[in-house]
mmCIF file of C-alpha atoms in Angstrom:
data_model
loop_
_atom_site.group_PDB
_atom_site.id
_atom_site.type_symbol
_atom_site.label_atom_id
_atom_site.label_comp_id
_atom_site.label_asym_id
_atom_site.label_seq_id
_atom_site.Cartn_x
_atom_site.Cartn_y
_atom_site.Cartn_z
ATOM 1 C CA MET A 1167 149.951 88.337 305.489
ATOM 2 C CA ALA A 1168 150.057 85.447 303.027
ATOM 3 C CA ALA A 1169 151.353 82.092 304.187
ATOM 4 C CA SER A 1170 154.670 81.097 302.669
ATOM 5 C CA PRO A 1171 154.494 78.329 300.055
ATOM 6 C CA THR A 1172 155.166 74.737 301.017
ATOM 7 C CA TYR A 1173 157.165 72.539 298.666
ATOM 8 C CA THR A 1174 156.678 68.777 298.908
ATOM 9 C CA TYR A 1175 158.973 66.295 297.198
ATOM 10 C CA THR A 1176 158.551 62.540 296.872
ATOM 11 C CA PHE A 1177 161.524 60.350 296.006
ATOM 12 C CA LYS A 1178 163.615 57.266 296.761
ATOM 13 C CA VAL A 1179 167.140 57.398 298.137
ATOM 14 C CA GLU A 1180 169.199 55.197 295.867
ATOM 15 C CA PRO A 1181 171.928 53.119 297.548
ATOM 16 C CA GLN A 1182 174.733 54.974 295.722
ATOM 17 C CA MET A 1183 173.362 58.308 296.949
ATOM 18 C CA PHE A 1184 173.189 56.938 300.479
ATOM 19 C CA ARG A 1185 176.791 55.735 300.149
ATOM 20 C CA HIS A 1186 177.921 59.164 298.967
ATOM 21 C CA ALA A 1187 176.131 60.738 301.950
ATOM 22 C CA LEU A 1188 177.809 58.289 304.352
ATOM 23 C CA TYR A 1189 181.256 59.207 303.058
ATOM 24 C CA PHE A 1190 180.398 62.900 303.222
ATOM 25 C CA ASN A 1191 179.124 62.441 306.774
ATOM 26 C CA THR A 1192 182.336 60.647 307.773
ATOM 27 C CA PHE A 1193 184.946 62.663 305.893
ATOM 28 C CA GLY A 1194 183.424 65.852 304.456
ATOM 29 C CA LYS A 1195 181.074 67.287 307.042
ATOM 30 C CA GLN A 1196 183.814 68.284 309.475
ATOM 31 C CA ARG A 1197 186.634 69.161 307.109
ATOM 32 C CA ILE A 1198 189.131 70.098 309.797
ATOM 33 C CA GLN A 1199 188.538 66.700 311.381
ATOM 34 C CA SER A 1200 189.289 65.020 308.044
ATOM 35 C CA VAL A 1201 192.501 67.015 307.667
ATOM 36 C CA ILE A 1202 193.589 65.937 311.154
ATOM 37 C CA ILE A 1203 192.752 62.285 310.399
ATOM 38 C CA ALA A 1204 194.752 62.440 307.149
ATOM 39 C CA ALA A 1205 197.716 64.101 308.886
ATOM 40 C CA MET A 1206 197.662 61.493 311.650
ATOM 41 C CA ALA A 1207 197.507 58.656 309.099
ATOM 42 C CA VAL A 1208 200.528 60.091 307.242
ATOM 43 C CA MET A 1209 202.340 60.453 310.554
ATOM 44 C CA GLY A 1210 201.470 56.845 311.472
ATOM 45 C CA VAL A 1211 202.804 55.550 308.161
ATOM 46 C CA GLY A 1212 205.930 57.664 308.642
ATOM 47 C CA MET A 1213 206.465 56.156 312.088
ATOM 48 C CA LEU A 1214 205.934 52.650 310.687
ATOM 49 C CA LEU A 1215 208.497 53.259 307.926
ATOM 50 C CA ALA A 1216 210.948 54.830 310.380
ATOM 51 C CA ASN A 1217 210.603 51.811 312.653
ATOM 52 C CA LEU A 1218 210.733 49.064 310.012
ATOM 53 C CA ILE A 1219 212.976 50.451 307.288
ATOM 54 C CA PHE A 1220 215.256 52.895 309.090
ATOM 55 C CA HIS A 1221 215.332 50.870 312.327
ATOM 56 C CA VAL A 1222 214.439 53.813 314.543
ATOM 57 C CA GLU A 1223 213.959 52.374 317.994
ATOM 58 C CA MET A 1224 210.493 52.923 319.406
ATOM 59 C CA THR A 1225 208.876 51.786 322.578
ATOM 60 C CA SER A 1226 206.051 49.312 322.364
ATOM 61 C CA VAL A 1227 203.690 52.161 323.302
ATOM 62 C CA MET A 1228 204.851 54.186 320.269
ATOM 63 C CA GLN A 1229 204.493 51.122 318.034
ATOM 64 C CA LEU A 1230 200.997 50.531 319.368
ATOM 65 C CA CYS A 1231 200.158 54.190 318.711
ATOM 66 C CA TYR A 1232 201.151 54.105 315.041
ATOM 67 C CA ILE A 1233 199.356 50.779 314.536
ATOM 68 C CA VAL A 1234 196.139 52.211 315.977
ATOM 69 C CA ILE A 1235 196.508 55.397 313.904
ATOM 70 C CA ILE A 1236 197.092 53.408 310.696
ATOM 71 C CA ALA A 1237 194.140 51.098 311.444
ATOM 72 C CA ALA A 1238 191.704 53.992 312.017
ATOM 73 C CA VAL A 1239 191.225 55.002 308.359
ATOM 74 C CA PRO A 1240 190.465 51.477 307.070
ATOM 75 C CA LEU A 1241 188.026 51.072 309.975
ATOM 76 C CA LEU A 1242 186.243 54.286 308.976
ATOM 77 C CA LEU A 1243 186.045 53.051 305.373
ATOM 78 C CA PHE A 1244 184.787 49.660 306.552
ATOM 79 C CA SER A 1245 182.123 51.367 308.656
ATOM 80 C CA CYS A 1246 180.871 53.355 305.643
ATOM 81 C CA GLU A 1247 180.825 50.298 303.386
ATOM 82 C CA HIS A 1248 179.118 48.154 306.017
ATOM 83 C CA SER A 1249 176.364 50.757 306.509
ATOM 84 C CA TYR A 1250 175.983 51.075 302.734
ATOM 85 C CA ARG A 1251 175.599 47.300 302.285
ATOM 86 C CA ASP A 1252 173.098 47.123 305.147
ATOM 87 C CA TYR A 1253 171.066 49.929 303.580
ATOM 88 C CA LYS A 1254 171.220 48.339 300.126
ATOM 89 C CA LYS A 1255 169.743 45.082 301.514
ATOM 90 C CA SER A 1256 167.142 46.767 303.696
ATOM 91 C CA PRO A 1257 163.570 47.668 302.710
ATOM 92 C CA LEU A 1258 164.527 51.321 303.264
ATOM 93 C CA ALA A 1259 166.378 51.335 299.940
ATOM 94 C CA ASP A 1260 163.056 50.914 298.127
ATOM 95 C CA ALA A 1261 160.971 53.063 300.475
ATOM 96 C CA VAL A 1262 159.356 56.167 299.064
ATOM 97 C CA ARG A 1263 160.135 59.238 301.130
ATOM 98 C CA SER A 1264 158.730 62.716 301.173
ATOM 99 C CA VAL A 1265 160.031 66.013 302.444
ATOM 100 C CA SER A 1266 157.856 69.083 302.851
ATOM 101 C CA ILE A 1267 159.689 72.381 303.100
ATOM 102 C CA ASN A 1268 158.378 75.767 304.123
ATOM 103 C CA GLU A 1269 160.159 78.983 305.133
ATOM 104 C CA ASP A 1270 159.359 78.210 308.778
ATOM 105 C CA TRP A 1271 159.470 74.417 309.010
ATOM 106 C CA LEU A 1272 160.121 71.092 307.336
ATOM 107 C CA LYS A 1273 158.592 67.644 307.664
ATOM 108 C CA PHE A 1274 159.876 64.165 306.749
ATOM 109 C CA LYS A 1275 158.061 60.937 305.980
ATOM 110 C CA VAL A 1276 159.066 57.432 304.952
ATOM 111 C CA ALA A 1277 156.292 55.389 303.295
ATOM 112 C CA GLY A 1278 154.700 53.078 305.802
ATOM 113 C CA GLY A 1279 155.880 55.177 308.738
ATOM 114 C CA ALA A 1280 154.364 58.068 310.605
ATOM 115 C CA ASP A 1281 154.944 61.659 309.555
ATOM 116 C CA SER A 1282 157.535 63.488 311.550
ATOM 117 C CA GLU A 1283 156.493 66.509 313.503
ATOM 118 C CA LYS A 1284 156.933 69.837 311.807
ATOM 119 C CA ILE A 1285 160.487 70.811 312.622
ATOM 120 C CA GLU A 1286 161.381 74.467 312.778
ATOM 121 C CA TRP A 1287 164.503 75.431 310.884
ATOM 122 C CA ARG A 1288 166.172 76.518 314.129
ATOM 123 C CA GLN A 1289 166.001 72.842 315.201
ATOM 124 C CA VAL A 1290 168.044 71.759 312.167
ATOM 125 C CA SER A 1291 171.728 71.528 313.019
ATOM 126 C CA ALA A 1292 173.097 71.862 309.449
ATOM 127 C CA VAL A 1293 172.250 71.719 305.752
ATOM 128 C CA PHE A 1294 174.775 70.903 303.019
ATOM 129 C CA GLU A 1295 174.316 71.056 299.271
ATOM 130 C CA LEU A 1296 176.259 68.490 297.293
ATOM 131 C CA ALA A 1297 176.298 68.024 293.534
ATOM 132 C CA ASP A 1298 173.253 65.715 293.371
ATOM 133 C CA PHE A 1299 171.429 66.215 296.654
ATOM 134 C CA PHE A 1300 170.944 68.172 299.842
ATOM 135 C CA ILE A 1301 171.747 66.697 303.243
ATOM 136 C CA ILE A 1302 169.644 68.032 306.103
ATOM 137 C CA TYR A 1303 170.900 67.226 309.600
ATOM 138 C CA ARG A 1304 168.319 67.354 312.320
ATOM 139 C CA ASP A 1305 171.076 66.356 314.720
ATOM 140 C CA ALA A 1306 174.441 64.619 314.460
ATOM 141 C CA ASN A 1307 172.800 61.187 314.140
ATOM 142 C CA LEU A 1308 169.919 61.891 311.754
ATOM 143 C CA MET A 1309 170.470 62.969 308.176
ATOM 144 C CA VAL A 1310 167.762 63.367 305.578
ATOM 145 C CA LEU A 1311 168.644 63.354 301.894
ATOM 146 C CA LEU A 1312 166.755 65.365 299.300
ATOM 147 C CA PRO A 1313 167.815 64.459 295.743
ATOM 148 C CA LYS A 1314 167.991 67.437 293.405
ATOM 149 C CA SER A 1315 166.364 65.251 290.755
ATOM 150 C CA ALA A 1316 163.155 65.405 292.839
ATOM 151 C CA VAL A 1317 163.158 69.220 292.776
ATOM 152 C CA ALA A 1318 161.976 71.118 289.702
ATOM 153 C CA ALA A 1319 164.816 73.210 288.250
ATOM 154 C CA GLU A 1320 162.890 76.466 288.718
ATOM 155 C CA GLU A 1321 162.361 75.653 292.419
ATOM 156 C CA LEU A 1322 166.043 74.998 293.236
ATOM 157 C CA PRO A 1323 166.880 78.677 293.927
ATOM 158 C CA LYS A 1324 163.829 78.958 296.210
ATOM 159 C CA ILE A 1325 164.803 75.797 298.107
ATOM 160 C CA ARG A 1326 168.396 77.033 298.488
ATOM 161 C CA ALA A 1327 167.106 80.328 299.862
ATOM 162 C CA VAL A 1328 164.852 78.564 302.373
ATOM 163 C CA MET A 1329 167.685 76.277 303.514
ATOM 164 C CA ARG A 1330 170.047 79.206 304.060
#
């Protein structure tokens, strides 16, 4: 039996791509969670308007609740922007990365660092394809980006099939 081919890609993760991935990670990865956050924010604004404009009496606990709900979304946005700015200033923004992909495993490397172990696909928690890149989640805290610009056009269908 012939060994399956291994595809290796070398690239940099541009700050804007990293930013897009951060926003996807925060708001797009768990879509139902994002819908709930949006609904809660609308409800919080509604409670604020009811309290301030229509003079609906609310306990201090209810007022505290809508303040916390309203503050959550800007805090999530701040967190994304803060991480983006930190990345942009860090040496990681200029680091050359490589990803090797096989039907059975994948491997990551950042220039100057050690290779990762070969990771079997069953150890990957999720893979998402966005317009310009793939996001590979080894776990909830580690995402690896693979820009589509690093992949030859004729290899994209093969890579999609492997990631399925």
